[in-house]
Every structure is written in C-alpha cells, then in structure tokens.
C-alpha cells in the first residue's frame, strides 16, 4: 500500500514543477482542470481511498487533502500574478490627466513668488546668496559685535568655526553691495536657520525676504511708502502699517514694523492677541558702518533695508495657525491650497 503514497509523492513533485513553469493564464487553466478537476489525477487518488485498508485510509486521505490545498494555493498565487500583469498592460497612457490630482506650488513658495512679484513691480531686482554663510557676511559686515547674543551656539547652527547656516537673509545685502555700485534695489528671498525648538510659531528652518534700496537721497519716508504699498497689495487697501522704534546693529535708526491685523481689521482677535496689530519684521536706514564694510560712501548715499517673515505672511494669508504645518509636507494639508 505504500505504493500509493509513493505515487502521490511522485505526482506532487511533477505537478509542482509544471505549475512553476506555467507561463500564461490559458496554460494555468488547463493544468488546474488536470490537477483538481473531477476527472483529474487527484480525483483518482481520492477514489483509491475506498479500496485501501482501514489503517492506511487516514494516511492517504490526509496526503490527498494536503496536496489539494497545496495545488490550490499555488494556482491562486499564479492567477494573481497573471491578473496584475494584465492590469499593468491595460493602463491607457493616452487618457487625459485627472485634474483633481494635479500638483501645485507649496503655499510657502507661492507666497515667496507673490512677494517677489509685488516688489518687482516697484522696480526691485531679485538677488540671492548661499545658505551656508561665513561669520563675516552673517554678522561682522552687518556691524554685529563679537559678543552679540545672536552669535551664540544656542541661536546659530555652526558647521565649523566661522562657517554657519545663515540666520537671516541680511548677508545678501553685503554680497550685493560688494558686487554692485549704487543705486541698488533688491529683494532677496531665501531659507534661514536658527537653533529654535519647533512650536506653533517657531521652526528651525524658515523663510525671509530681504529688501535693500541704496541711492542718493533715500529716506525713511521711502521705506514706509514701499512697505505700505506692499501691505496693501498683499492684504488689501485697508491695511495699515506702523513703525515702532527698535534696534538692529545694521540699521540706524531701526524699527520693527507691524500690519493692522488682517484677520479682524484691527479690532482685536485671537490672532493679534487682542491688540489689533501683527508684527511682521524689522527695517531701518542702512548703518554707515555697513556702508564702510562694502566701500560705499556714506556721505553720498543713504539707503533703507527691511526684513520680512515669509512664514508669518503665509500663515496670515491662508489662515494657518501652526508654522510646523508648512514644513511637514503632509500632502493632505498641502492639497488644500
Ligand atoms: N535680519 C533681521 C532679522 O532676522 C530683520 C531685519 C531687520 C532685516 C532690520 C533688515 C533690517 O534688513 O533693516 O530679525
């Protein structure tokens, strides 16, 4: 009776080898009938069960059942392979793109573009500088003293001594003035880095946009005019701008500037913490020490400079309340804009 068991073993080896070498659905269907069908080989073995001795019956029964299961699994997996191959072949590359899955600019970069466009329309040119800066461009040339807190390891990412990730876009002022004689009128958007712990209003990487205008007879009134024109184009004609006295090493006098709250119109709300104004960034008249560093004659030329928090402006225009959302790149968030 062991003959039957041996036959089953031989049959199994042959059948699996044939299953493995099947190349298409048609051949698989034929083999399926041959192996599992009512007139198939496995059926013959099943029929033989009734003829064997009582003690052999369970063994042979189990062997036949195991084989049936094995074949069914093999066949199912082959069927799946062929089905997905068919699916791949039937992709129609000539179909039009599904418009609801089109990508678009990230809201942050869209804002950079819009800011740049507004300043370009007022005669500014785009300038840029490297993200990896030296102490000289990021601090020294901008009249920032050796012991200034911004130079601290806790505020600035140093790559090695004297080399750092720029903490603001102001070094582009220096790079531009070194290369060009006045008049210069530039806008310089870019990434900046600070060793800040991320929270709703801080991100270790963020965007700024630097502005600089140097010529004969440039005044603080020009600065206020240009910032106001920008604010109105960006947020609507009712936006007001205010300057508050401040200090920056590279400007004198220096201000911080605010926009009237774009959410409540200045009445007071959660976003402006009920004071009606939103802090945007700093600005001022270029310090003569900065002109000295780039070889400009500060008797002849004056200029204004301003920074701009691009992230802040993005959060305000799209009513987003957490800066981290801008850097996590979750498409479910980005798709909303
Ligand atoms: N660089 C300053 C900052 O990151 C912002 C700033 C202030 C830029 C005054 C300027 C300026 O050009 O004149 O906080």
Coordinates of C-alpha atoms in Angstrom, one line a residue, residues 124-332:
X124 CA 13.2 95.8 -7.3
X125 CA 15.5 93.1 -8.7
X126 CA 16.0 89.6 -7.3
X127 CA 19.2 88.8 -5.5
X128 CA 20.4 85.7 -3.7
X129 CA 23.2 84.4 -1.5
X130 CA 24.2 81.0 -0.1
X131 CA 22.5 79.2 2.8
X132 CA 25.9 78.3 4.2
X133 CA 27.5 81.6 5.2
X134 CA 30.5 82.9 7.0
X135 CA 30.7 84.8 10.2
X136 CA 31.8 87.7 8.2
X137 CA 28.7 88.0 6.0
X138 CA 26.2 86.9 8.6
X139 CA 27.5 89.1 11.4
X140 CA 30.7 91.1 11.1
X141 CA 29.9 93.0 7.9
X142 CA 26.5 93.7 9.3
X143 CA 28.0 95.5 12.3
X144 CA 27.1 92.8 14.7
X145 CA 29.5 92.8 17.6
X146 CA 31.5 89.8 18.7
X147 CA 29.5 89.4 21.9
X148 CA 26.0 89.8 20.3
X149 CA 23.6 87.1 21.7
X150 CA 22.6 86.1 18.1
X151 CA 26.1 84.7 17.6
X152 CA 25.5 82.2 20.5
X153 CA 25.7 78.5 19.7
X154 CA 22.2 78.3 21.2
X155 CA 20.9 80.6 18.4
X156 CA 23.0 79.8 15.4
X157 CA 23.9 76.5 13.7
X158 CA 27.7 76.5 13.2
X159 CA 29.1 74.0 10.7
X160 CA 32.6 74.7 11.8
X161 CA 34.5 77.7 13.2
X162 CA 33.5 80.8 11.2
X163 CA 31.0 78.9 9.0
X164 CA 27.3 78.7 9.7
X165 CA 23.8 78.4 8.3
X166 CA 22.6 81.9 7.7
X167 CA 20.3 83.2 10.5
X168 CA 18.7 85.8 8.2
X169 CA 18.8 87.0 4.6
X170 CA 20.6 90.2 5.6
X171 CA 24.0 88.9 4.4
X172 CA 22.7 89.1 0.8
X173 CA 22.8 92.9 1.4
X174 CA 26.5 92.7 1.8
X175 CA 27.1 90.3 -1.1
X176 CA 25.1 92.5 -3.4
X177 CA 26.7 95.8 -2.4
X178 CA 30.2 94.3 -2.7
X179 CA 29.4 93.4 -6.3
X180 CA 27.4 96.4 -7.4
X181 CA 27.8 100.2 -7.2
X182 CA 24.7 102.2 -6.1
X183 CA 22.0 102.6 -7.0
X184 CA 20.9 99.1 -5.9
X185 CA 17.4 98.0 -5.3
X186 CA 17.0 94.3 -4.5
X187 CA 14.7 91.8 -2.9
X188 CA 16.3 88.6 -1.7
X189 CA 14.0 85.7 -0.6
X190 CA 15.5 82.6 0.9
X191 CA 15.8 80.0 3.7
X192 CA 17.2 80.9 7.0
X193 CA 18.1 78.7 10.0
X194 CA 18.1 79.2 13.8
X195 CA 18.6 76.8 16.6
X196 CA 15.0 77.1 17.7
X197 CA 12.8 74.3 19.2
X198 CA 9.8 73.8 16.8
X199 CA 6.5 75.0 18.1
X200 CA 3.4 76.7 16.6
X201 CA 5.4 79.9 15.8
X202 CA 9.0 78.6 15.6
X203 CA 10.7 76.4 13.1
X204 CA 14.5 75.8 12.9
X205 CA 14.2 76.5 9.2
X206 CA 12.1 79.4 7.9
X207 CA 11.9 81.8 5.0
X208 CA 12.7 85.5 5.0
X209 CA 12.7 88.1 2.3
X210 CA 15.3 90.9 2.5
X211 CA 14.8 94.3 0.8
X212 CA 17.5 96.9 0.2
X213 CA 17.5 100.2 -1.6
X214 CA 20.5 102.4 -1.7
X215 CA 20.8 105.6 -3.7
X216 CA 21.3 109.3 -3.2
X217 CA 18.6 110.9 -1.1
X218 CA 16.8 107.7 0.1
X219 CA 14.8 108.4 3.2
X220 CA 12.8 106.7 5.9
X221 CA 9.6 108.0 4.2
X222 CA 10.5 106.0 1.1
X223 CA 10.8 102.9 3.4
X224 CA 7.4 103.4 4.9
X225 CA 5.9 104.1 1.5
X226 CA 7.2 100.9 0.0
X227 CA 6.2 98.7 2.9
X228 CA 2.7 100.3 2.9
X229 CA 2.4 99.7 -0.8
X230 CA 3.4 96.1 -0.3
X231 CA 1.0 95.5 2.6
X232 CA -1.9 96.9 0.6
X233 CA -1.2 94.9 -2.5
X234 CA -0.8 91.7 -0.4
X235 CA -3.6 92.1 2.0
X236 CA -6.0 94.7 0.7
X237 CA -6.2 98.5 0.6
X238 CA -7.4 98.9 4.2
X239 CA -4.2 97.5 5.8
X240 CA -2.3 100.0 7.9
X241 CA 1.4 99.9 8.7
X242 CA 3.1 101.2 11.8
X243 CA 6.7 101.6 12.8
X244 CA 7.9 101.1 16.3
X245 CA 11.5 102.2 17.4
X246 CA 13.8 99.2 17.8
X247 CA 17.5 98.3 17.5
X248 CA 19.3 96.3 14.8
X249 CA 23.1 96.5 14.5
X250 CA 22.9 97.1 10.8
X251 CA 20.4 99.9 10.6
X252 CA 20.2 103.3 12.3
X253 CA 17.6 104.3 13.1
X254 CA 15.9 100.9 13.3
X255 CA 12.2 100.0 13.6
X256 CA 10.0 97.0 13.9
X257 CA 7.0 97.2 11.6
X258 CA 3.5 95.9 12.1
X259 CA 0.5 95.5 9.9
X260 CA -3.0 96.1 11.2
X261 CA -4.5 92.7 11.9
X262 CA -5.5 91.1 8.6
X263 CA -8.0 88.8 10.4
X264 CA -10.0 91.3 12.5
X265 CA -9.1 94.5 10.7
X266 CA -7.6 95.9 13.9
X267 CA -10.5 95.4 16.3
X268 CA -8.6 92.8 18.2
X269 CA -8.9 89.0 18.0
X270 CA -7.1 85.8 19.0
X271 CA -4.5 86.0 16.2
X272 CA -3.4 89.6 17.1
X273 CA -3.7 88.8 20.8
X274 CA -6.3 91.5 21.0
X275 CA -4.0 94.4 20.2
X276 CA -5.1 94.9 16.6
X277 CA -1.5 94.7 15.2
X278 CA 0.7 92.0 13.8
X279 CA 4.5 92.1 14.0
X280 CA 6.0 91.4 10.6
X281 CA 9.7 92.1 10.8
X282 CA 12.4 94.8 11.2
X283 CA 13.7 97.6 9.0
X284 CA 15.7 100.8 9.1
X285 CA 18.2 103.0 7.4
X286 CA 21.4 101.3 6.5
X287 CA 24.0 101.9 9.2
X288 CA 27.1 103.8 7.9
X289 CA 29.3 101.0 9.4
X290 CA 27.7 98.6 6.9
X291 CA 28.4 101.0 4.0
X292 CA 32.0 101.2 5.2
X293 CA 32.3 97.4 5.1
X294 CA 31.3 97.3 1.4
X295 CA 33.2 100.5 0.4
X296 CA 30.2 102.8 -0.2
X297 CA 30.5 106.5 0.5
X298 CA 28.0 107.1 3.4
X299 CA 28.3 110.9 2.9
X300 CA 26.9 110.5 -0.6
X301 CA 24.5 107.6 -0.3
X302 CA 21.7 106.6 2.0
X303 CA 19.6 103.5 1.9
X304 CA 16.9 101.6 3.7
X305 CA 16.8 97.9 4.4
X306 CA 14.0 95.6 5.6
X307 CA 13.4 92.0 6.5
X308 CA 10.2 90.2 6.0
X309 CA 8.9 87.0 7.7
X310 CA 7.6 85.0 4.7
X311 CA 6.2 82.2 7.0
X312 CA 4.3 84.8 9.0
X313 CA 2.8 86.2 5.9
X314 CA 1.9 82.8 4.6
X315 CA 0.2 81.8 7.9
X316 CA -1.8 85.0 7.8
X317 CA -3.0 85.0 4.2
X318 CA -4.1 81.3 4.4
X319 CA -5.3 81.5 8.0
X320 CA -3.0 78.7 9.2
X321 CA -2.2 78.6 12.9
X322 CA 0.9 76.5 13.1
X323 CA 4.2 77.1 11.3
X324 CA 5.2 73.4 11.5
X325 CA 2.5 72.5 9.0
X326 CA 4.5 74.4 6.4
X327 CA 7.5 72.1 6.8
X328 CA 6.0 68.7 7.4
X329 CA 4.9 68.3 3.8
X330 CA 1.8 66.3 4.5
X331 CA 0.0 66.2 1.1
X332 CA -3.4 66.2 2.8

